[in-house]
C-alpha atoms as a PDB file:
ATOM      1  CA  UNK A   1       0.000   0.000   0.000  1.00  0.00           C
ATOM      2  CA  UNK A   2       2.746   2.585   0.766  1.00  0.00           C
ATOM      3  CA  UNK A   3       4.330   1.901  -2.953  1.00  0.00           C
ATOM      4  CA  UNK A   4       0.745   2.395  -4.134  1.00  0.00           C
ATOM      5  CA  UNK A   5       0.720   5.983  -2.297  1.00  0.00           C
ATOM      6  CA  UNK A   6       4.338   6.683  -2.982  1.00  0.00           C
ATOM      7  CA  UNK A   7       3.189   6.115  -7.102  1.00  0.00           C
ATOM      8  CA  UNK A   8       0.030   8.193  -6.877  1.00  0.00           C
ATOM      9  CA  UNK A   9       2.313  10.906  -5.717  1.00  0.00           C
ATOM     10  CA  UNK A  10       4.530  10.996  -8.409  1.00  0.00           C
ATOM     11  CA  UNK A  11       1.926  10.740 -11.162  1.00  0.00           C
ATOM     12  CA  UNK A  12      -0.200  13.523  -8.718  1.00  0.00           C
ATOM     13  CA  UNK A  13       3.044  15.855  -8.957  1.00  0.00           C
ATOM     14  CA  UNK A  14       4.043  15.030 -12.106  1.00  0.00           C
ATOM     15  CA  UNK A  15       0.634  16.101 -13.616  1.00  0.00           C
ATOM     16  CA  UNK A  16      -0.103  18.976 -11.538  1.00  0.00           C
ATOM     17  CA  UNK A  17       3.012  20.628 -12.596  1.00  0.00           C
ATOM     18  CA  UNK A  18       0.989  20.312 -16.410  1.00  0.00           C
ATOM     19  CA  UNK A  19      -2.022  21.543 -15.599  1.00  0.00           C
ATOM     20  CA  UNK A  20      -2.495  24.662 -16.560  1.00  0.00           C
ATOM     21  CA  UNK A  21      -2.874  24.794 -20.832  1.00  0.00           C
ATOM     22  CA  UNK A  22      -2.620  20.997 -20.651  1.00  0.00           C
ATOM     23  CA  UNK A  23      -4.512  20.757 -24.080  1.00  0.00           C
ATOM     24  CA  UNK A  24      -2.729  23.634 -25.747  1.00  0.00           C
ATOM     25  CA  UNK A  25      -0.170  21.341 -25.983  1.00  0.00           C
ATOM     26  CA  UNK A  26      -1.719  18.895 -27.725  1.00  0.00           C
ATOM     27  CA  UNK A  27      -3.945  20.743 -29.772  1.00  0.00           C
ATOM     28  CA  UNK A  28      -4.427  18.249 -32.668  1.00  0.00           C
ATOM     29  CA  UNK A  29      -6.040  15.556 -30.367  1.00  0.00           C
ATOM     30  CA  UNK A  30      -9.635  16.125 -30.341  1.00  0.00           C
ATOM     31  CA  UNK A  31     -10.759  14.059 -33.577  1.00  0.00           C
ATOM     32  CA  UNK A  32      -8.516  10.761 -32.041  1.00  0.00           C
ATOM     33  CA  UNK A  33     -10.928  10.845 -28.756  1.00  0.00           C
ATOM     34  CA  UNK A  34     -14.097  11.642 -31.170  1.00  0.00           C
ATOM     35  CA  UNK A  35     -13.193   8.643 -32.767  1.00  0.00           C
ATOM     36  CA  UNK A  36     -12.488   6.557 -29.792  1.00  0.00           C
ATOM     37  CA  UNK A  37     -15.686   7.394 -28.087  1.00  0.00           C
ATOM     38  CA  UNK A  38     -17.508   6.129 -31.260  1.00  0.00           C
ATOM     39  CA  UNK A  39     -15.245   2.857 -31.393  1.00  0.00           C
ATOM     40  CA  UNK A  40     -16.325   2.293 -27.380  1.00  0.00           C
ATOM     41  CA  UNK A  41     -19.923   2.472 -28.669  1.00  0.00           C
ATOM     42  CA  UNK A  42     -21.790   3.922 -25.569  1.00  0.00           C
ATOM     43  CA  UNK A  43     -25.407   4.337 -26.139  1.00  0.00           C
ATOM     44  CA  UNK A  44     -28.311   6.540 -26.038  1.00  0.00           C
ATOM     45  CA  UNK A  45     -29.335   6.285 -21.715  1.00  0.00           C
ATOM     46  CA  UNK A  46     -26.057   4.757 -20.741  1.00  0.00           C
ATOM     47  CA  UNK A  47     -23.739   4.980 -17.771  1.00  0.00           C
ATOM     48  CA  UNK A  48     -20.314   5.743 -18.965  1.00  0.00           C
ATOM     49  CA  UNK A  49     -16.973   6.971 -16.558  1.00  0.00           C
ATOM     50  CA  UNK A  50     -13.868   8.330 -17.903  1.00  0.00           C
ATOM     51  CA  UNK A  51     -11.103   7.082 -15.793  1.00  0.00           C
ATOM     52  CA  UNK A  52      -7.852   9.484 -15.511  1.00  0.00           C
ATOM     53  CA  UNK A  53      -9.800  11.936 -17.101  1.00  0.00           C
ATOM     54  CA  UNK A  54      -7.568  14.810 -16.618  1.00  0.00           C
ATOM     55  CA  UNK A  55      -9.078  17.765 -18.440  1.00  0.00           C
ATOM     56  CA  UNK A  56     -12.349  15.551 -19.442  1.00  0.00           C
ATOM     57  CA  UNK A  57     -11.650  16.531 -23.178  1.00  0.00           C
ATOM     58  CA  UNK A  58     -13.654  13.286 -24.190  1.00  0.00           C
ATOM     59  CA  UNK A  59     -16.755  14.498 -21.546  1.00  0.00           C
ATOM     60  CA  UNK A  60     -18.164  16.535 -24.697  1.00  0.00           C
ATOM     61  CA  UNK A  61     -18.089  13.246 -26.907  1.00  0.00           C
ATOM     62  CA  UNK A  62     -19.273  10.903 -24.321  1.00  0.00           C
ATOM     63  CA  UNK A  63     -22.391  13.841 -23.363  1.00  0.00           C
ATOM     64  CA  UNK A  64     -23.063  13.099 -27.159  1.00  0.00           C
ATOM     65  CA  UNK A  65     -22.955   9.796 -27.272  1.00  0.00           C
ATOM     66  CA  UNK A  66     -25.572   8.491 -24.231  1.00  0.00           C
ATOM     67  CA  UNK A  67     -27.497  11.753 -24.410  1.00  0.00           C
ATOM     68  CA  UNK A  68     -29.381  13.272 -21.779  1.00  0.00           C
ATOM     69  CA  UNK A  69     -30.580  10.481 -20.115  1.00  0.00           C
ATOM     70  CA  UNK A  70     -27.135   8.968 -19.608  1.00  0.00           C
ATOM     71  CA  UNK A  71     -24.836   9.433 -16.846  1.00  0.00           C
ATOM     72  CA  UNK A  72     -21.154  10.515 -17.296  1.00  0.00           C
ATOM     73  CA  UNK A  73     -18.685  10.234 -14.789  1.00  0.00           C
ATOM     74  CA  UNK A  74     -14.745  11.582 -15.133  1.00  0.00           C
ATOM     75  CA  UNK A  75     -13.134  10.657 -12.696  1.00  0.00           C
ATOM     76  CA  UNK A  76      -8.805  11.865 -11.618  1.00  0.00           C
ATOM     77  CA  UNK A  77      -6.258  11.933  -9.202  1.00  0.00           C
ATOM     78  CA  UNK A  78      -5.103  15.365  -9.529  1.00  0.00           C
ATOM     79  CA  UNK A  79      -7.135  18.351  -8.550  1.00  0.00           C
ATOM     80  CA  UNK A  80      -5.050  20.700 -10.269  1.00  0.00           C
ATOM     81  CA  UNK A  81      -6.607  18.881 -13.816  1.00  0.00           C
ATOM     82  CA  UNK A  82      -9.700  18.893 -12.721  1.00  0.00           C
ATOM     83  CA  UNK A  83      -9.517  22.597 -12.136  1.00  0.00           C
ATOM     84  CA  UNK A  84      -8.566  22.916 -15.148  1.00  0.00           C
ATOM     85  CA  UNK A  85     -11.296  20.576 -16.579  1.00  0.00           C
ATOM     86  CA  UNK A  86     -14.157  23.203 -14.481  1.00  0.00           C
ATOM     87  CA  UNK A  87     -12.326  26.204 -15.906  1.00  0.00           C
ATOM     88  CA  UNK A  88     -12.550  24.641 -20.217  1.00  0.00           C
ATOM     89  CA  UNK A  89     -16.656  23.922 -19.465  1.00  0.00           C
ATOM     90  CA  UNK A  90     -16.267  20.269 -18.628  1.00  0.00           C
ATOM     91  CA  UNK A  91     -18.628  20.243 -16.023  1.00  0.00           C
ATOM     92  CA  UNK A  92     -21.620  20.713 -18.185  1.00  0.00           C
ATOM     93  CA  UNK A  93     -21.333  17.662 -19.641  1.00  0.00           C
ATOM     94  CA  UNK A  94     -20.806  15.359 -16.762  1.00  0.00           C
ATOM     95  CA  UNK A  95     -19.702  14.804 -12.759  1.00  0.00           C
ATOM     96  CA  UNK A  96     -16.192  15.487 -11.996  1.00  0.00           C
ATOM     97  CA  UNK A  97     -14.587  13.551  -9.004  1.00  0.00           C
ATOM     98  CA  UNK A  98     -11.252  14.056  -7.353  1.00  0.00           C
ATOM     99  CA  UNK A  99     -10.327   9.943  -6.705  1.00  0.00           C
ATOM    100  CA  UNK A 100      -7.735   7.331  -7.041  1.00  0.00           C
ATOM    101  CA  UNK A 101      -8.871   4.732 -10.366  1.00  0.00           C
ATOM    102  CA  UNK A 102      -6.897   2.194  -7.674  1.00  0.00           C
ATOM    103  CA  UNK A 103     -10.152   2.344  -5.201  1.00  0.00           C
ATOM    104  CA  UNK A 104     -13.168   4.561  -6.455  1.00  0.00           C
ATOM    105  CA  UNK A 105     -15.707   5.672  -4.710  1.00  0.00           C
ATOM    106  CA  UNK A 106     -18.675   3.820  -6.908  1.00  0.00           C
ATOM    107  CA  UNK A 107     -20.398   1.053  -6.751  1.00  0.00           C
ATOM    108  CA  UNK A 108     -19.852  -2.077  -8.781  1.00  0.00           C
ATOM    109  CA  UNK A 109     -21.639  -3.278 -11.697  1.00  0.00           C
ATOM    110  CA  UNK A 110     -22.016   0.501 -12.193  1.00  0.00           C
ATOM    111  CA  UNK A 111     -20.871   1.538 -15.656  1.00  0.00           C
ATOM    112  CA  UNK A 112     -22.050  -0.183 -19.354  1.00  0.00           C
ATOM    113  CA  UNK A 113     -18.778   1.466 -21.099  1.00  0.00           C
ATOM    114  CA  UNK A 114     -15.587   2.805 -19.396  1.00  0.00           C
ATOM    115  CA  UNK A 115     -12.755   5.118 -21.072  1.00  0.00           C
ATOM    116  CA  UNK A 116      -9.112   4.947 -20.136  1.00  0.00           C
ATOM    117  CA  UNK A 117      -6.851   7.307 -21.881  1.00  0.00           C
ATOM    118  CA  UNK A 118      -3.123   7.349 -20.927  1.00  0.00           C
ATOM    119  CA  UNK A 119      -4.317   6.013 -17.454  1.00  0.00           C
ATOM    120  CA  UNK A 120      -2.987   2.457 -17.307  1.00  0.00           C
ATOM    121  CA  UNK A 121       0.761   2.974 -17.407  1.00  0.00           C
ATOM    122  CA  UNK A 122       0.644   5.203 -14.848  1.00  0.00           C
ATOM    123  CA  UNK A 123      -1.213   3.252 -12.156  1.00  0.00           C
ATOM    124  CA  UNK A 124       1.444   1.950  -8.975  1.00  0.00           C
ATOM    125  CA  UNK A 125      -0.564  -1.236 -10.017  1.00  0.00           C
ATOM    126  CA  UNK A 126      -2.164  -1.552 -13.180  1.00  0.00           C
ATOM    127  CA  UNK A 127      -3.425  -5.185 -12.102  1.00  0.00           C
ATOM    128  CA  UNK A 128      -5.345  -3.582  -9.226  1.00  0.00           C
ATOM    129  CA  UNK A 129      -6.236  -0.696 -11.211  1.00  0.00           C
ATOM    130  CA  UNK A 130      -7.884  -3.023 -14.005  1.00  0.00           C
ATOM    131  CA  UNK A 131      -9.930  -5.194 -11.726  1.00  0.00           C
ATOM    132  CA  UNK A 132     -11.376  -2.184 -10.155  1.00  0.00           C
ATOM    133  CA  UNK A 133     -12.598  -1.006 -13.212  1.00  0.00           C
ATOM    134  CA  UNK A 134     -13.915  -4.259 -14.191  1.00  0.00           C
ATOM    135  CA  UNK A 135     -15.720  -4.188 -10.299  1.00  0.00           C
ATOM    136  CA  UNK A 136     -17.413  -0.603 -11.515  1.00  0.00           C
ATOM    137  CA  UNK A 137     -18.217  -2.534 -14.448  1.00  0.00           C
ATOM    138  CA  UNK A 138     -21.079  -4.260 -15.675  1.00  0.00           C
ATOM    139  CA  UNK A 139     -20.824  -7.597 -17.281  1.00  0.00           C
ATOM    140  CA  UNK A 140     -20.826  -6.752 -20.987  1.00  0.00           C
ATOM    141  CA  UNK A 141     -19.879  -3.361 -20.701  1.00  0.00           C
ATOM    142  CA  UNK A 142     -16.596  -2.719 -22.660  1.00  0.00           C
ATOM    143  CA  UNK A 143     -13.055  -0.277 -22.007  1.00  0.00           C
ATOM    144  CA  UNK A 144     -11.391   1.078 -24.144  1.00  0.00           C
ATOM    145  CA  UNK A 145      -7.707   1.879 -22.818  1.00  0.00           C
ATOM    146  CA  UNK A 146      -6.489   4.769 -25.475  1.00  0.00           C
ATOM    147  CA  UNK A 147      -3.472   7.056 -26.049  1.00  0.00           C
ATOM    148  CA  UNK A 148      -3.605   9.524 -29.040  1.00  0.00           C
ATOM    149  CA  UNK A 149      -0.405   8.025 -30.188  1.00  0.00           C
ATOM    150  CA  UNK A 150       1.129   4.649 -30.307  1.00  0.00           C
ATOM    151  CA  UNK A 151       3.538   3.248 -28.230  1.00  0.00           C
ATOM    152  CA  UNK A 152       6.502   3.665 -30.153  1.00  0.00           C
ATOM    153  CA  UNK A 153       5.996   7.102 -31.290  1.00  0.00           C
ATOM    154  CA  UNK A 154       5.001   7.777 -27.475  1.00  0.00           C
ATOM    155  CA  UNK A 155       8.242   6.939 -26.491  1.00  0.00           C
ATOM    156  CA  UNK A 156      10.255   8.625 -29.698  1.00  0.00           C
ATOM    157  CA  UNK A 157       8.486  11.581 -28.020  1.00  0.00           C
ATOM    158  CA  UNK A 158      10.150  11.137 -24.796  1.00  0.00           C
ATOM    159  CA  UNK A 159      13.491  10.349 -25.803  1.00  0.00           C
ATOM    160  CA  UNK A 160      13.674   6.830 -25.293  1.00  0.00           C
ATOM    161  CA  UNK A 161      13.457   3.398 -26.490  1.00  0.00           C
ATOM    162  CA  UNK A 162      10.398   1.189 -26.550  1.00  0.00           C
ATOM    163  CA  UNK A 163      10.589  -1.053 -23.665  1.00  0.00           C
ATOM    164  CA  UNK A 164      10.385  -5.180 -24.056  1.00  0.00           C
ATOM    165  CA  UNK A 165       8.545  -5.097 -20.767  1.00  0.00           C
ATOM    166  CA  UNK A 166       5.796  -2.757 -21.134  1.00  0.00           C
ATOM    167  CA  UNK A 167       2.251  -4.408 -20.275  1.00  0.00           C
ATOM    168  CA  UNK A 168       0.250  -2.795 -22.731  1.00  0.00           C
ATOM    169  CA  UNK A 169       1.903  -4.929 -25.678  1.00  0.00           C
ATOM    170  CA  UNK A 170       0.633  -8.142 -27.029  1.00  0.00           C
ATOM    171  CA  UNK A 171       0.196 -10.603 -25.546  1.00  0.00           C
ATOM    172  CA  UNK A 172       1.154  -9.384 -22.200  1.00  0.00           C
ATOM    173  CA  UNK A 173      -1.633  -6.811 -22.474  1.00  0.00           C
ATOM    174  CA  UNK A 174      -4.200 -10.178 -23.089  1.00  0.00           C
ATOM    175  CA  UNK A 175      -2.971 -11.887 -20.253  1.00  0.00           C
ATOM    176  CA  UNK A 176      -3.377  -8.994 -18.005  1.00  0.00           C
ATOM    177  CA  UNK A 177      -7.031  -8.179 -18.951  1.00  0.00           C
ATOM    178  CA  UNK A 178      -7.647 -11.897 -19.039  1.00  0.00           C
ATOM    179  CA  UNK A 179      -6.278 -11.780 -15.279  1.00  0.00           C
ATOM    180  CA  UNK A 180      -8.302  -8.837 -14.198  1.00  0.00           C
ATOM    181  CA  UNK A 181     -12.077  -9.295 -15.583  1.00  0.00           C
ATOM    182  CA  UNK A 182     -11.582  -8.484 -18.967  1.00  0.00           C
ATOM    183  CA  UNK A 183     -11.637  -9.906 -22.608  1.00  0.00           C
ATOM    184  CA  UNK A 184      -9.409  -7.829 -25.259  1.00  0.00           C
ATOM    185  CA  UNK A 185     -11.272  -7.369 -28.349  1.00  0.00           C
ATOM    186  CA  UNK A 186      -8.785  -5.837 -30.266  1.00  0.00           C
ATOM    187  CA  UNK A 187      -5.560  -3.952 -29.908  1.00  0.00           C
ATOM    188  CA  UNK A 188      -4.358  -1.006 -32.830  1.00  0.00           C
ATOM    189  CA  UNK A 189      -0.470  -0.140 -31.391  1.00  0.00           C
ATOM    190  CA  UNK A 190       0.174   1.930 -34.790  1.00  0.00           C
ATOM    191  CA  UNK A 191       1.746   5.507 -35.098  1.00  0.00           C
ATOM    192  CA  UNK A 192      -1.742   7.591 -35.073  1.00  0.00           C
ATOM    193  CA  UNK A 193      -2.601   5.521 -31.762  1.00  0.00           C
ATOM    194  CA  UNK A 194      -2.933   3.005 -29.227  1.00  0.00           C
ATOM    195  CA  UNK A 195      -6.535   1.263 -28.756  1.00  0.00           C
ATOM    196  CA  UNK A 196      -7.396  -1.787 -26.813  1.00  0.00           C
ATOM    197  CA  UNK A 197     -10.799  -2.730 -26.574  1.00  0.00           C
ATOM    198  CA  UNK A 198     -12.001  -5.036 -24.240  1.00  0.00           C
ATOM    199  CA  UNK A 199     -15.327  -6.616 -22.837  1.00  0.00           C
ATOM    200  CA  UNK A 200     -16.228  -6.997 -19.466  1.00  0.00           C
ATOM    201  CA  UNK A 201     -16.452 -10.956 -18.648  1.00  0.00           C
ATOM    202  CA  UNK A 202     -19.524 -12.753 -16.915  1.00  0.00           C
END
């Protein structure tokens, strides 16, 4: 539990230090979570959460998508995004809550269709982190764990090589939703993105 805490703290610091502008910086993003939200397939009157949300840029898109009988839920770590998420209009389109994707405060069997963007390589322990999703989860309902880019041009970004060990490749990325609740549907690990979708089990 103290590694867990010890993680959250880096990924809190490291991503309240970003904040502010956030999507400035990434400007060309918005048609890549359009498109995402349409692959996840939420529908008219259903119950969808945005895990790691940061600045809820897909809120808009999900709103859309389930209407206004639907509920949508983005949930994040860091307060400092979530200001920032208030302060763009995000919080017309959905509820905004300030908790840890590790242990959230909802009940299970919750959600029909869950987003994850950029969220599971930062979780202390993205095993945990996936069942609890699949908890919130009801059976059938599917996640879609997204990053605008791929892995490899993720990492040409940053300066450095693309690890042999990360879980979100195939097949480790099988085994570990296999593991945790979870079915994977398909997995796109191109340039223009990374997309794994996966259905909640029985």
């Amino acid at each position: 539990m103290a590694g867990m805490e010890r993680g959250n703290e880096q990924v809190r610091e490291f991503f309240a230090a970003r904040a502010a502008g956030w999507e400035g910086r990434f400007p060309g993003d918005g048609p890549a979570f359009a498109a995402v939200v349409a692959e996840l397939e939420p529908r008219q009157g259903d119950t969808v959460l945005d895990a790691g949300c940061g600045t809820a840029r897909a809120l808009p898109q999900l709103r859309t998508a389930v209407g206004p009988e639907g509920v949508v839920v983005g949930v994040d770590l860091t307060s400092e995004m979530l200001r920032e998420a208030v302060s763009l209009g995000r919080r017309a389109h959905g509820v905004l809550v300030e908790a840890d994707c590790g242990r959230l405060p909802l009940a299970s069997g919750t959600f029909d269709a869950v987003l994850a963007s950029g969220l599971v390589h930062h979780l202390p322990d993205p095993a945990a982190g996936l069942r609890e999703l699949a908890r919130v989860t009801k059976p059938g309902g599917r996640l879609a764990l997204f990053h605008p880019l791929g892995r490899a041009a993720l990492a040409a970004r940053h300066g450095r090589p693309l690890s042999p060990d990360d879980m979100r490749a195939q097949p480790r990325l099988g085994r570990l939703l296999a593991s945790t609740g979870w079915e994977l549907l398909l997995l796109d690990d191109s340039d223009a993105r990374y997309l794994a979708l996966a259905v909640r089990k029985p």
